[in-house]
Amino acid sequence: MNESSPFFRHKKHQTIMENYQFEVCANSVESCVAAQAGGAHRVELCAGIPEGRTTPSFGDIVIVREALISTKLHVIIRPRGGDFLYSPIEQRIMLKDIDNARRLGADGVVFGCLTADGEVDIPLMEQLMEAAQGMSVTFHRAFDVCRNPQKALEEIISLGCDSILTSGQQPTAEQGIFC
């Protein structure tokens, strides 16, 4: 069999695709169900996409968890759009939202916190990581606006985050491809 045969091309494509995890950012039950039907391994459920993605409602999390059979559910933990510096009240909200996500059956959570200097907010991240213990944690796009991405990457790894959601330090993933 040669490399130009359709069978070889299909098997090569299949092997390459098996090495990837397909994740979809979804803002509704319907989009989560569509993502699962399309083969997504994981959905990041959020609300407020125009505001930069915020924590979805309790009801959305419940119904999405019921609807997803084969797709993992990760819930964004972000009380508001804008920057990634959180007040003490917002921090308490984030801790409660992590607890809610866990109780409702989320497989993971997505959050990221920075200081006013653009550094990873280690004390707050440690609190949130402790609250999320046993769940998968993704450090979200706060990474794209941190001052020193190399240092931030090492800190995020040390904190125990499982993954980072990034657009390559650019406003969009497409712009960040070659950075």
mmCIF file of C-alpha atoms in Angstrom:
data_model
loop_
_atom_site.group_PDB
_atom_site.id
_atom_site.type_symbol
_atom_site.label_atom_id
_atom_site.label_comp_id
_atom_site.label_asym_id
_atom_site.label_seq_id
_atom_site.Cartn_x
_atom_site.Cartn_y
_atom_site.Cartn_z
ATOM 1 C CA MET A 1 0.000 0.000 0.000
ATOM 2 C CA ASN A 2 1.419 3.422 -0.886
ATOM 3 C CA GLU A 3 1.002 6.759 0.875
ATOM 4 C CA SER A 4 -1.294 8.101 -1.839
ATOM 5 C CA SER A 5 -3.966 5.448 -1.262
ATOM 6 C CA PRO A 6 -7.171 6.669 0.432
ATOM 7 C CA PHE A 7 -6.840 4.017 3.149
ATOM 8 C CA PHE A 8 -3.341 5.174 4.104
ATOM 9 C CA ARG A 9 -4.392 8.836 4.188
ATOM 10 C CA HIS A 10 -7.406 7.962 6.369
ATOM 11 C CA LYS A 11 -5.340 5.896 8.824
ATOM 12 C CA LYS A 12 -2.682 8.632 9.029
ATOM 13 C CA HIS A 13 -5.376 11.278 9.697
ATOM 14 C CA GLN A 14 -7.054 9.027 12.267
ATOM 15 C CA THR A 15 -3.745 8.513 14.139
ATOM 16 C CA ILE A 16 -3.006 12.245 14.167
ATOM 17 C CA MET A 17 -6.506 13.093 15.421
ATOM 18 C CA GLU A 18 -6.260 10.542 18.244
ATOM 19 C CA ASN A 19 -3.451 12.647 19.739
ATOM 20 C CA TYR A 20 -5.622 15.753 20.103
ATOM 21 C CA GLN A 21 -8.194 16.809 22.652
ATOM 22 C CA PHE A 22 -11.032 18.827 21.174
ATOM 23 C CA GLU A 23 -12.433 21.461 23.547
ATOM 24 C CA VAL A 24 -15.317 23.830 22.884
ATOM 25 C CA CYS A 25 -16.192 27.042 24.697
ATOM 26 C CA ALA A 26 -19.968 26.908 25.106
ATOM 27 C CA ASN A 27 -22.449 29.363 26.555
ATOM 28 C CA SER A 28 -25.657 27.333 26.544
ATOM 29 C CA VAL A 29 -27.031 23.852 27.055
ATOM 30 C CA GLU A 30 -27.696 23.639 23.317
ATOM 31 C CA SER A 31 -24.114 24.508 22.387
ATOM 32 C CA CYS A 32 -22.783 21.931 24.895
ATOM 33 C CA VAL A 33 -24.988 19.225 23.385
ATOM 34 C CA ALA A 34 -23.870 20.236 19.875
ATOM 35 C CA ALA A 35 -20.222 20.122 21.000
ATOM 36 C CA GLN A 36 -20.698 16.606 22.339
ATOM 37 C CA ALA A 37 -22.411 15.531 19.095
ATOM 38 C CA GLY A 38 -19.457 16.997 17.196
ATOM 39 C CA GLY A 39 -16.961 14.900 19.151
ATOM 40 C CA ALA A 40 -15.734 17.371 21.756
ATOM 41 C CA HIS A 41 -13.772 15.779 24.576
ATOM 42 C CA ARG A 42 -14.524 18.683 26.865
ATOM 43 C CA VAL A 43 -16.636 21.827 27.040
ATOM 44 C CA GLU A 44 -15.868 24.979 28.939
ATOM 45 C CA LEU A 45 -19.245 26.252 30.065
ATOM 46 C CA CYS A 46 -19.438 29.996 30.526
ATOM 47 C CA ALA A 47 -21.803 32.936 30.311
ATOM 48 C CA GLY A 48 -21.130 36.477 29.151
ATOM 49 C CA ILE A 49 -18.884 35.773 26.167
ATOM 50 C CA PRO A 50 -18.937 39.456 25.073
ATOM 51 C CA GLU A 51 -17.770 40.442 28.594
ATOM 52 C CA GLY A 52 -14.862 38.007 28.432
ATOM 53 C CA ARG A 53 -16.592 34.875 29.814
ATOM 54 C CA THR A 54 -18.142 34.688 33.260
ATOM 55 C CA THR A 55 -19.484 31.995 35.579
ATOM 56 C CA PRO A 56 -22.645 30.363 34.205
ATOM 57 C CA SER A 57 -25.839 30.009 36.218
ATOM 58 C CA PHE A 58 -26.492 27.197 38.666
ATOM 59 C CA GLY A 59 -29.307 26.013 36.394
ATOM 60 C CA ASP A 60 -27.099 25.934 33.306
ATOM 61 C CA ILE A 61 -24.512 23.809 35.117
ATOM 62 C CA VAL A 62 -27.162 21.344 36.352
ATOM 63 C CA ILE A 63 -28.799 20.868 32.951
ATOM 64 C CA VAL A 64 -25.498 20.673 31.048
ATOM 65 C CA ARG A 65 -24.202 18.039 33.476
ATOM 66 C CA GLU A 66 -27.381 16.008 32.888
ATOM 67 C CA ALA A 67 -27.005 16.356 29.111
ATOM 68 C CA LEU A 68 -23.330 15.497 28.732
ATOM 69 C CA ILE A 69 -22.670 11.762 28.662
ATOM 70 C CA SER A 70 -19.267 11.360 27.038
ATOM 71 C CA THR A 71 -17.939 14.916 27.212
ATOM 72 C CA LYS A 72 -16.201 16.381 30.253
ATOM 73 C CA LEU A 73 -17.628 19.565 31.760
ATOM 74 C CA HIS A 74 -15.381 22.398 32.907
ATOM 75 C CA VAL A 75 -16.975 25.501 34.377
ATOM 76 C CA ILE A 76 -15.396 28.931 34.191
ATOM 77 C CA ILE A 77 -15.093 30.656 37.555
ATOM 78 C CA ARG A 78 -15.134 34.380 36.928
ATOM 79 C CA PRO A 79 -17.558 36.688 38.740
ATOM 80 C CA ARG A 80 -17.311 39.487 36.168
ATOM 81 C CA GLY A 81 -15.632 40.566 32.967
ATOM 82 C CA GLY A 82 -12.764 43.031 32.824
ATOM 83 C CA ASP A 83 -9.430 42.560 34.513
ATOM 84 C CA PHE A 84 -8.251 39.576 36.547
ATOM 85 C CA LEU A 85 -7.807 41.355 39.903
ATOM 86 C CA TYR A 86 -10.483 40.295 42.323
ATOM 87 C CA SER A 87 -11.798 42.070 45.435
ATOM 88 C CA PRO A 88 -12.233 40.141 48.699
ATOM 89 C CA ILE A 89 -15.972 39.792 48.004
ATOM 90 C CA GLU A 90 -15.313 38.510 44.463
ATOM 91 C CA GLN A 91 -12.801 36.032 45.896
ATOM 92 C CA ARG A 92 -15.488 34.670 48.244
ATOM 93 C CA ILE A 93 -17.858 34.363 45.294
ATOM 94 C CA MET A 94 -15.229 32.417 43.342
ATOM 95 C CA LEU A 95 -14.721 29.994 46.239
ATOM 96 C CA LYS A 96 -18.493 29.405 46.458
ATOM 97 C CA ASP A 97 -18.731 28.969 42.685
ATOM 98 C CA ILE A 98 -15.992 26.308 42.770
ATOM 99 C CA ASP A 99 -17.894 24.514 45.530
ATOM 100 C CA ASN A 100 -21.113 24.715 43.498
ATOM 101 C CA ALA A 101 -19.391 23.403 40.357
ATOM 102 C CA ARG A 102 -18.013 20.451 42.329
ATOM 103 C CA ARG A 103 -21.381 19.639 43.961
ATOM 104 C CA LEU A 104 -23.104 19.820 40.583
ATOM 105 C CA GLY A 105 -20.710 17.297 39.043
ATOM 106 C CA ALA A 106 -18.310 19.434 36.996
ATOM 107 C CA ASP A 107 -15.141 17.597 36.017
ATOM 108 C CA GLY A 108 -13.060 20.743 36.258
ATOM 109 C CA VAL A 109 -12.930 24.481 36.681
ATOM 110 C CA VAL A 110 -11.279 27.299 34.761
ATOM 111 C CA PHE A 111 -9.921 30.414 36.472
ATOM 112 C CA GLY A 112 -6.904 32.714 36.677
ATOM 113 C CA CYS A 113 -5.958 35.587 38.960
ATOM 114 C CA LEU A 114 -3.365 38.325 38.582
ATOM 115 C CA THR A 115 -1.987 41.100 40.752
ATOM 116 C CA ALA A 116 -2.067 44.784 39.784
ATOM 117 C CA ASP A 117 1.522 44.293 38.559
ATOM 118 C CA GLY A 118 0.494 41.604 36.081
ATOM 119 C CA GLU A 119 1.918 38.732 38.127
ATOM 120 C CA VAL A 120 0.092 35.515 39.004
ATOM 121 C CA ASP A 121 -1.717 36.150 42.297
ATOM 122 C CA ILE A 122 -0.129 33.207 44.129
ATOM 123 C CA PRO A 123 -1.979 33.549 47.475
ATOM 124 C CA LEU A 124 -5.390 33.721 45.805
ATOM 125 C CA MET A 125 -4.540 30.973 43.337
ATOM 126 C CA GLU A 126 -3.466 28.729 46.231
ATOM 127 C CA GLN A 127 -6.852 29.263 47.924
ATOM 128 C CA LEU A 128 -8.741 28.506 44.723
ATOM 129 C CA MET A 129 -6.566 25.464 43.990
ATOM 130 C CA GLU A 130 -7.275 24.110 47.461
ATOM 131 C CA ALA A 131 -11.012 24.607 46.911
ATOM 132 C CA ALA A 132 -10.751 22.819 43.558
ATOM 133 C CA GLN A 133 -8.699 19.912 44.888
ATOM 134 C CA GLY A 134 -9.571 16.704 43.064
ATOM 135 C CA MET A 135 -10.915 18.571 40.032
ATOM 136 C CA SER A 136 -9.050 19.399 36.849
ATOM 137 C CA VAL A 137 -7.972 23.071 36.821
ATOM 138 C CA THR A 138 -7.240 25.214 33.784
ATOM 139 C CA PHE A 139 -5.585 28.619 34.180
ATOM 140 C CA HIS A 140 -7.555 30.762 31.746
ATOM 141 C CA ARG A 141 -6.658 33.628 29.463
ATOM 142 C CA ALA A 142 -5.453 35.823 32.310
ATOM 143 C CA PHE A 143 -2.187 34.223 31.203
ATOM 144 C CA ASP A 144 -2.319 36.278 28.005
ATOM 145 C CA VAL A 145 -2.040 39.565 29.893
ATOM 146 C CA CYS A 146 0.510 38.585 32.519
ATOM 147 C CA ARG A 147 3.705 40.649 32.570
ATOM 148 C CA ASN A 148 6.208 37.807 32.368
ATOM 149 C CA PRO A 149 4.752 34.733 30.639
ATOM 150 C CA GLN A 150 7.797 32.513 31.266
ATOM 151 C CA LYS A 151 7.700 33.190 35.009
ATOM 152 C CA ALA A 152 3.905 32.860 35.042
ATOM 153 C CA LEU A 153 4.124 29.505 33.258
ATOM 154 C CA GLU A 154 6.491 28.140 35.918
ATOM 155 C CA GLU A 155 4.253 29.444 38.698
ATOM 156 C CA ILE A 156 1.130 27.965 37.113
ATOM 157 C CA ILE A 157 2.854 24.595 36.813
ATOM 158 C CA SER A 158 4.017 24.824 40.448
ATOM 159 C CA LEU A 159 0.471 25.601 41.565
ATOM 160 C CA GLY A 160 -0.674 22.324 40.003
ATOM 161 C CA CYS A 161 -2.864 23.609 37.193
ATOM 162 C CA ASP A 162 -3.507 20.911 34.593
ATOM 163 C CA SER A 163 -3.611 23.198 31.576
ATOM 164 C CA ILE A 164 -3.501 26.783 30.365
ATOM 165 C CA LEU A 165 -5.978 28.427 28.039
ATOM 166 C CA THR A 166 -4.013 30.904 25.941
ATOM 167 C CA SER A 167 -4.062 32.774 22.664
ATOM 168 C CA GLY A 168 -0.283 33.087 22.628
ATOM 169 C CA GLN A 169 -0.241 36.425 24.475
ATOM 170 C CA GLN A 170 -2.313 37.957 21.668
ATOM 171 C CA PRO A 171 -5.937 39.184 21.547
ATOM 172 C CA THR A 172 -7.008 36.165 19.449
ATOM 173 C CA ALA A 173 -5.691 32.620 19.033
ATOM 174 C CA GLU A 174 -5.282 33.223 15.306
ATOM 175 C CA GLN A 175 -2.977 36.172 15.993
ATOM 176 C CA GLY A 176 -1.049 34.129 18.561
ATOM 177 C CA ILE A 177 -0.269 31.153 16.303
ATOM 178 C CA PHE A 178 3.173 32.378 15.309
ATOM 179 C CA CYS A 179 4.192 34.158 18.505
#
